[in-house]
Amino acid sequence: MANRFISAGIRRFVFGARTLCSSVDSRASAFHVPLARKLKSRKQSPLPALKNWVDEGNDVSHSELRRIARTLVKSKCYHHALEVVKWIENQKNFHMIPADYAMKLELIIENYDLMEAEEYFMNLPDSAAKKAACLTLLRGYIRVRDTNKAETFMVKLYELGLVLSPHPFNEIMKLYLATCEYRKVPLVIQQMKRNKVPCNVLSYNLWMNACTEEEGYGVAAVETVFRQMQNDRNVEVGWSSLATLANAYKKAGQSKKAILVLKDAERKLSTCNRLGYFFLITLYASLKEKEGVLRLWEASKAVGGRISCANYICILICLVKLGDIVQAKRIFLEWESNCQKYDIRVSNVLLGAYARNGSMEEAESLHLHTLQKGGCPNYKTLEILMEGYVNWQKMDEAIITMKRALAMMKDCHWRPPHGLVLAIAEYLEKDGNLKYANKYITDLRNFGLFSLSLYKILLRMHLSANKPPFHILKMMDEDKIEMDNETLSILKAFTGCVQAEVFGGEAVTWNSVSFLG
């Protein structure tokens, strides 16, 4: 049958698409090996493999191609996803539906820029396509917080008659909250009422959030909005709205009212989804209400499905903030006994608690334990250990950990906090270890971690050792580091030593450096 939902071959193709951006996986043997090889590389387009698959007589449906494209989007393989969508668009036997245009617009934003997305939107064939894609373009403006373009686009949508639901209004209210333009949110609500667009739950929640944040409104305004919501027959007050009200009471210093509202919110929680449980747990923790935290934690276990690592991280962070390390450790061990894969982010929460409290022996013991369990330390693990060592003056251990962190930096975008970097440099200065200080700061510089503070330490060390600083001056010049008065004072201290050194192909003496005076 032509256009059957999916043949066995296409099932293998879908599985291959899901592994496009992953490393070589043993599961690859589950489907056609030549096709899998083509799909696994980011450098190779998926189109030749797809075309060959179809040419071989395998069935492929429009819905399955759309699913493949969406899978690629989830893997952040936006260019490959766009190629698949364009391929769909160019097939005579496939008809683009409005959702396809919205997906293509999303991929244009990811691959190119908003200007190209704007042009594509204006050239869409009909109002149905524009209606499906308008929210995507609006979200593009909101992501870059371009208020002017977002507002102009909303006017354009009015002209096209496309503002018929609360969703565009909600997006623009999110933008105003993100840019702290809280007073504009009630104006959006007024516009919705004028256009007879009903508020949904999110609309009311955003409105209450704006009233909470704007000093001129206060908790009374939030209560007024909440009462309007209660009187609106088109919406149901759920846990999220009650949590929003509780947060307003908390910010107003009315903790007792906040706790009472949260207890009402508990009764609204789903028995199928844990999201609300951990939202309320976080609020209880911010109110220092440990009883509520533990009560909801136990209640969340009744929800079907495995408790995720993110859920464990949330409860551990809350208990650590409340100072209950004993309970945190108990729950950590509970997670460890049930986890299928050791997620180092979970143990990092407890590791951080030990390090901040000065329990470095326990921190080191936990770190060793996680290694034995198969945990793979990430940059945060090393940062926590470094911070603990520096705070408790175990500087040799801090240096060893920093070496490991610098080696890890080659494969990630993380950079150590400047305070830790500087603390180790200051220790090396105090210790007089010029050789390692030179290497340390050179290594940092290779990762773009140079600063005037680091260079001043190196200059002072060279001065103490009666060593010329020309290579330091050269690095500072290359890094465009501007000198302050302290730096100039350090350099002037070198003028007592009249030495010469080849610098930049010329013989340069201390006294010949013009800015030394």
XYZ file of C-alpha atoms in Angstrom:
517
model
C 0.000 0.000 0.000
C 1.317 3.437 -0.975
C 1.742 5.926 1.823
C 1.299 3.336 4.564
C 2.072 4.832 7.962
C 5.538 3.348 8.074
C 7.306 0.299 6.737
C 9.813 -1.730 8.682
C 12.569 -0.018 6.752
C 11.343 3.467 7.651
C 11.163 2.457 11.308
C 14.852 1.767 11.070
C 15.321 5.129 9.370
C 13.547 6.928 12.235
C 15.734 5.187 14.761
C 18.743 6.297 12.754
C 17.523 9.910 12.759
C 17.239 9.857 16.530
C 20.897 8.917 16.798
C 22.062 11.526 14.273
C 23.798 13.752 16.797
C 24.942 11.044 19.214
C 28.199 9.150 19.303
C 28.486 5.710 17.726
C 25.979 3.518 19.531
C 25.791 -0.227 19.766
C 22.107 0.049 18.911
C 23.135 0.937 15.362
C 23.176 -2.757 14.542
C 19.386 -2.775 14.983
C 18.840 -1.152 11.595
C 20.305 -0.942 8.104
C 24.060 -0.409 8.605
C 24.841 1.671 5.454
C 21.937 4.002 6.203
C 22.959 4.261 9.851
C 26.500 5.201 8.861
C 25.212 8.102 6.754
C 22.852 9.341 9.446
C 25.351 9.338 12.290
C 27.547 12.197 11.129
C 26.727 15.861 11.688
C 28.744 16.645 8.554
C 26.636 14.521 6.223
C 23.240 15.608 4.979
C 20.399 13.158 5.701
C 18.887 13.788 2.255
C 20.951 11.330 0.170
C 20.126 8.549 2.619
C 16.462 9.489 2.556
C 16.364 9.732 -1.247
C 18.083 6.364 -1.648
C 15.698 4.801 0.821
C 12.710 5.999 -1.182
C 14.332 5.053 -4.514
C 14.701 1.504 -3.216
C 10.925 1.313 -3.020
C 10.457 1.824 0.696
C 7.316 3.643 1.785
C 7.574 6.974 3.589
C 4.670 9.060 4.828
C 4.397 12.799 5.293
C 3.653 12.354 9.007
C 6.739 10.195 9.493
C 8.990 12.708 7.766
C 7.552 15.374 10.017
C 8.346 13.201 13.023
C 11.914 12.717 11.780
C 12.329 16.489 11.434
C 10.982 17.058 14.945
C 13.350 14.403 16.311
C 16.256 16.236 14.705
C 15.063 19.500 16.280
C 15.050 17.851 19.716
C 18.635 16.786 19.061
C 19.437 20.414 18.132
C 20.383 19.312 14.625
C 18.572 22.287 13.145
C 20.296 22.339 9.758
C 19.499 18.690 9.091
C 15.909 19.208 10.216
C 15.544 22.146 7.830
C 16.841 19.995 4.970
C 14.172 17.391 5.700
C 11.398 20.033 5.811
C 12.608 21.540 2.519
C 12.630 18.048 0.996
C 8.997 17.601 2.066
C 8.147 20.989 0.541
C 9.667 20.013 -2.805
C 7.830 16.677 -3.152
C 4.867 16.851 -5.521
C 2.969 14.077 -3.731
C 3.249 15.785 -0.314
C 1.117 18.767 0.652
C 2.513 21.224 3.204
C 0.106 21.767 6.096
C 0.164 24.897 8.321
C 2.186 23.100 11.022
C 4.939 22.439 8.449
C 5.260 26.145 7.697
C 5.507 26.881 11.419
C 8.263 24.292 11.797
C 10.159 25.660 8.812
C 9.949 29.187 10.234
C 11.306 27.919 13.556
C 14.218 26.271 11.743
C 14.952 29.406 9.707
C 15.281 31.321 12.990
C 17.641 28.664 14.375
C 19.759 28.395 11.222
C 19.749 31.981 9.969
C 18.234 35.070 11.598
C 15.000 36.894 12.317
C 15.226 39.034 9.164
C 15.059 35.959 6.955
C 12.276 34.564 9.138
C 10.292 37.795 8.704
C 10.624 37.593 4.929
C 9.540 33.952 4.930
C 6.508 34.755 7.104
C 5.318 37.574 4.847
C 5.566 35.276 1.799
C 3.531 32.430 3.299
C 0.783 31.342 0.885
C -2.352 31.825 3.006
C -3.762 33.029 6.312
C -3.885 29.486 7.732
C -0.115 29.152 7.319
C 0.456 32.606 8.810
C -1.831 31.820 11.723
C 0.164 28.658 12.485
C 3.538 30.404 12.130
C 2.858 33.764 13.779
C 3.470 32.523 17.326
C 6.835 31.088 16.280
C 8.029 34.427 14.889
C 6.709 36.298 17.930
C 8.648 33.926 20.199
C 11.737 34.656 18.121
C 11.460 38.358 18.984
C 10.781 37.520 22.613
C 13.800 35.240 22.855
C 16.097 38.147 21.939
C 13.926 40.520 24.021
C 13.254 42.840 21.101
C 10.255 44.717 22.521
C 9.902 47.113 19.572
C 9.737 44.366 16.947
C 7.444 42.231 19.077
C 5.003 45.114 19.554
C 5.153 46.046 15.849
C 4.502 42.426 14.920
C 1.484 42.298 17.238
C 0.041 45.308 15.377
C 0.657 43.459 12.090
C -1.176 40.417 13.434
C -4.140 42.653 14.315
C -4.208 43.935 10.741
C -4.144 40.381 9.407
C -6.907 39.328 11.800
C -4.719 36.657 13.393
C -4.963 37.669 17.063
C -7.874 35.443 18.010
C -6.535 33.475 20.976
C -4.796 34.366 24.266
C -1.491 32.809 23.156
C 0.084 35.851 21.401
C -0.998 38.066 24.300
C 0.561 35.651 26.778
C 3.827 35.712 24.842
C 3.996 39.511 24.860
C 3.227 39.516 28.610
C 6.128 37.094 29.140
C 8.335 39.595 27.320
C 7.207 42.467 29.555
C 7.920 40.378 32.657
C 11.371 39.452 31.324
C 12.180 43.115 30.580
C 10.696 44.350 33.900
C 8.002 46.392 32.113
C 5.398 45.205 34.590
C 2.977 48.111 34.096
C 2.439 47.087 30.463
C 0.935 43.735 31.454
C -2.451 45.133 32.652
C -2.600 47.103 29.379
C -2.343 43.818 27.475
C -5.200 42.420 29.557
C -7.283 45.496 28.677
C -6.513 44.924 24.994
C -7.652 41.314 25.304
C -10.946 42.426 26.845
C -11.510 45.026 24.107
C -10.965 42.364 21.460
C -13.103 39.850 23.360
C -10.192 37.429 23.662
C -10.697 35.330 26.814
C -7.951 35.016 29.415
C -6.708 31.506 30.095
C -4.925 30.239 33.222
C -1.537 31.429 31.978
C -2.935 34.915 31.279
C -4.121 35.267 34.870
C -0.864 33.858 36.263
C 1.225 36.313 34.243
C -1.043 39.166 35.318
C -0.643 38.188 38.989
C 3.131 37.902 38.568
C 3.277 41.422 37.125
C 1.289 42.787 40.081
C 3.635 40.956 42.462
C 6.753 42.472 40.909
C 5.491 46.041 40.401
C 5.948 48.055 43.595
C 2.993 50.313 42.839
C 0.508 47.423 42.843
C 1.209 45.167 45.814
C -0.505 42.079 47.148
C -3.977 43.710 47.124
C -3.807 43.955 43.321
C -2.821 40.289 43.111
C -5.820 39.330 45.253
C -8.106 41.362 42.959
C -6.824 39.503 39.885
C -7.200 36.177 41.678
C -10.837 36.942 42.544
C -11.492 37.797 38.879
C -10.044 34.439 37.959
C -12.265 32.657 40.493
C -15.310 34.356 38.950
C -14.309 33.430 35.390
C -16.328 30.368 34.402
C -14.015 29.639 31.469
C -10.989 28.808 33.619
C -10.298 26.468 36.497
C -8.102 27.642 39.357
C -5.357 25.041 39.658
C -2.182 24.545 41.662
C -0.154 26.907 39.444
C -2.440 29.882 40.109
C -2.541 29.168 43.848
C 1.254 28.892 43.842
C 1.435 32.278 42.092
C -0.788 33.784 44.799
C 1.309 32.129 47.535
C 4.467 33.582 46.005
C 2.889 37.056 46.146
C 2.132 36.594 49.846
C 5.673 35.350 50.449
C 7.204 38.400 48.759
C 4.919 40.649 50.817
C 6.194 38.997 54.007
C 2.854 37.289 54.708
C 4.255 33.788 55.256
C 1.259 32.365 57.125
C -1.114 33.290 54.285
C 1.343 31.833 51.772
C 1.460 28.498 53.622
C -2.353 28.310 53.840
C -2.652 28.917 50.089
C -0.001 26.276 49.362
C -2.000 23.738 51.358
C -4.979 24.541 49.118
C -2.696 24.086 46.104
C -1.705 20.614 47.334
C -5.308 19.477 46.926
C -5.190 20.517 43.260
C -2.120 18.476 42.384
C -2.298 15.849 39.661
C -1.928 12.165 40.398
C -0.329 11.680 36.973
C 2.371 14.362 36.860
C 5.021 15.404 39.413
C 5.710 18.903 38.071
C 3.390 20.669 40.512
C 4.752 18.761 43.500
C 8.258 20.082 43.020
C 7.083 23.582 42.233
C 5.308 23.638 45.611
C 8.239 21.931 47.351
C 10.486 24.775 46.195
C 8.021 27.362 47.521
C 7.739 25.589 50.872
C 11.539 25.554 51.120
C 11.701 29.300 50.414
C 9.256 29.761 53.320
C 11.469 27.542 55.528
C 8.539 25.148 55.924
C 10.383 21.816 56.091
C 7.264 19.883 57.087
C 5.587 20.864 53.812
C 8.711 19.945 51.839
C 8.881 16.431 53.294
C 5.110 15.905 53.127
C 4.999 16.698 49.414
C 8.130 14.669 48.744
C 6.456 11.584 50.186
C 3.208 12.387 48.341
C 5.085 12.660 45.021
C 6.122 9.018 45.302
C 2.503 7.968 44.778
C 2.551 9.436 41.256
C 3.181 6.798 38.630
C 6.505 6.504 36.839
C 10.117 6.761 37.888
C 11.198 9.752 39.966
C 13.635 11.656 37.743
C 17.125 12.853 38.626
C 15.820 16.423 38.265
C 13.246 15.656 40.985
C 15.951 14.305 43.293
C 18.133 17.338 42.620
C 15.212 19.620 43.518
C 14.448 17.936 46.869
C 18.154 17.776 47.783
C 18.674 21.483 47.024
C 15.643 22.352 49.169
C 16.804 20.252 52.129
C 20.338 21.642 51.896
C 18.921 25.193 51.935
C 16.925 24.245 55.026
C 20.108 22.948 56.656
C 18.893 19.360 56.960
C 21.935 17.499 55.654
C 20.870 14.276 57.414
C 17.605 14.077 55.439
C 19.426 15.103 52.275
C 21.905 12.253 52.722
C 19.074 9.776 53.362
C 17.304 10.785 50.148
C 20.590 10.757 48.231
C 21.208 7.145 49.298
C 17.626 6.324 48.303
C 18.309 7.735 44.821
C 21.627 5.912 44.592
C 20.035 2.559 45.385
C 17.484 2.999 42.582
C 19.353 4.913 39.871
C 19.929 3.207 36.548
C 22.701 5.583 35.498
C 24.870 7.543 37.947
C 24.098 11.219 37.348
C 26.892 13.244 38.951
C 24.626 16.298 39.182
C 22.691 14.605 42.004
C 25.766 13.903 44.134
C 27.078 17.418 43.387
C 24.274 18.876 45.534
C 25.423 16.954 48.613
C 29.075 17.522 47.726
C 28.464 21.277 47.658
C 26.758 21.162 51.058
C 29.742 19.395 52.616
C 32.258 21.752 50.979
C 30.430 24.925 52.037
C 30.098 23.659 55.610
C 33.817 22.944 55.840
C 33.327 19.166 55.972
C 36.037 18.537 53.398
C 36.767 15.031 54.679
C 33.136 14.086 54.025
C 33.273 15.868 50.674
C 36.396 13.938 49.647
C 34.864 10.699 50.905
C 31.694 11.315 48.881
C 33.749 12.212 45.804
C 35.714 8.956 46.070
C 32.465 7.059 46.610
C 30.901 8.521 43.457
C 33.964 7.523 41.439
C 33.699 3.961 42.748
C 30.026 3.928 41.773
C 30.893 4.895 38.211
C 30.068 8.592 38.458
C 31.910 10.844 36.021
C 32.965 14.187 37.608
C 31.919 17.236 35.623
C 33.176 20.807 35.760
C 30.788 21.614 38.632
C 32.210 18.759 40.711
C 35.708 20.189 40.377
C 34.502 23.747 41.005
C 32.824 22.641 44.255
C 35.979 20.859 45.424
C 38.181 23.827 44.495
C 35.918 26.241 46.324
C 36.006 24.037 49.430
C 39.786 23.673 49.343
C 40.323 27.417 48.860
C 37.875 28.388 51.594
C 39.532 26.055 54.061
C 43.080 26.865 52.902
C 43.921 23.440 51.487
C 45.734 25.115 48.641
C 47.839 22.191 47.409
C 44.642 20.196 46.867
C 43.063 23.240 45.199
C 45.972 23.448 42.735
C 45.707 19.743 41.867
C 41.961 20.120 41.285
C 42.515 23.221 39.156
C 44.931 21.228 36.961
C 42.188 18.661 36.369
C 39.686 21.435 35.662
C 41.982 23.085 33.112
C 42.364 19.744 31.328
C 38.563 19.424 31.223
C 38.137 22.933 29.785
C 39.342 21.738 26.388
C 36.046 19.895 25.923
C 33.492 22.283 27.449
C 32.553 25.957 27.657
C 32.815 26.140 31.451
C 35.323 28.550 32.956
C 36.334 28.604 36.655
C 35.140 31.574 38.742
C 37.643 34.428 38.757
C 37.773 34.382 42.562
C 39.110 30.813 42.605
C 41.579 31.532 39.803
C 42.898 34.563 41.679
C 43.064 32.788 45.054
C 45.407 30.135 43.640
C 47.574 32.784 41.956
C 47.819 34.701 45.248
C 48.847 31.519 47.037
C 51.593 30.902 44.467
C 52.802 34.477 44.992
C 52.905 34.002 48.745
C 54.721 30.692 48.294
C 57.198 32.264 45.855
C 56.704 29.519 43.267
C 57.571 31.593 40.195
C 58.063 28.658 37.846
C 54.605 27.218 38.431
C 53.004 30.684 38.548
C 54.348 31.382 35.042
C 52.956 28.093 33.757
C 49.645 28.517 35.598
C 48.952 31.996 34.237
C 50.104 31.008 30.740
C 47.669 28.067 30.798
C 44.871 30.341 31.995
C 45.694 32.799 29.233
C 45.331 30.071 26.618
C 41.688 29.778 27.691
C 41.123 33.533 27.660
C 41.239 33.799 31.457
C 43.721 36.666 31.642
C 43.132 39.720 33.821
C 45.072 42.682 35.176
C 44.972 41.149 38.674
C 46.759 38.007 37.468
C 49.365 39.972 35.545
C 50.082 42.158 38.580
C 50.761 39.041 40.648
C 53.178 37.799 38.005
C 54.899 41.192 37.808
C 55.359 41.323 41.587
C 56.805 37.813 41.600
C 59.282 38.697 38.851
C 60.271 41.825 40.745
C 60.900 39.817 43.927
C 62.973 37.290 41.987
C 64.856 40.058 40.133
C 63.628 38.643 36.812
C 62.844 40.775 33.728
C 59.123 41.207 32.945
C 59.296 41.728 29.189
C 57.334 38.591 28.294
C 54.617 39.705 30.727
C 54.453 43.147 29.125
C 54.201 41.516 25.720
C 51.294 39.321 26.845
C 49.539 42.315 28.410
C 49.932 44.258 25.188
C 48.579 41.360 23.099
C 45.649 40.952 25.496
C 44.947 44.718 25.437
C 45.204 44.973 29.220
C 45.093 48.562 30.435
C 47.461 49.349 33.284
C 46.357 51.062 36.473
C 48.493 53.151 38.840
C 49.459 50.120 40.917
C 50.791 48.338 37.827
C 52.829 51.394 36.831
C 54.279 51.555 40.345
C 55.350 47.914 40.110
C 57.006 48.552 36.751
C 58.839 51.610 38.067
C 60.353 49.419 40.761
C 62.179 47.533 38.013
C 64.081 50.666 36.905
C 66.803 50.164 39.471
C 68.025 47.201 37.490
C 69.497 48.377 34.212
C 69.484 45.215 32.153
C 68.998 44.554 28.482
C 66.943 41.925 26.767
C 65.918 41.258 23.206
C 62.241 42.195 22.925
C 60.367 42.377 19.648
C 63.636 42.063 17.701
C 65.267 45.062 19.438
C 67.481 45.490 22.469
C 65.343 47.061 25.151
C 66.503 48.297 28.559
C 64.331 49.023 31.575
C 65.001 52.753 31.280
C 64.003 52.754 27.608
C 60.401 51.791 28.355
C 58.815 55.208 27.860
C 55.873 54.886 30.225
C 58.153 54.227 33.201
C 59.164 57.915 33.201
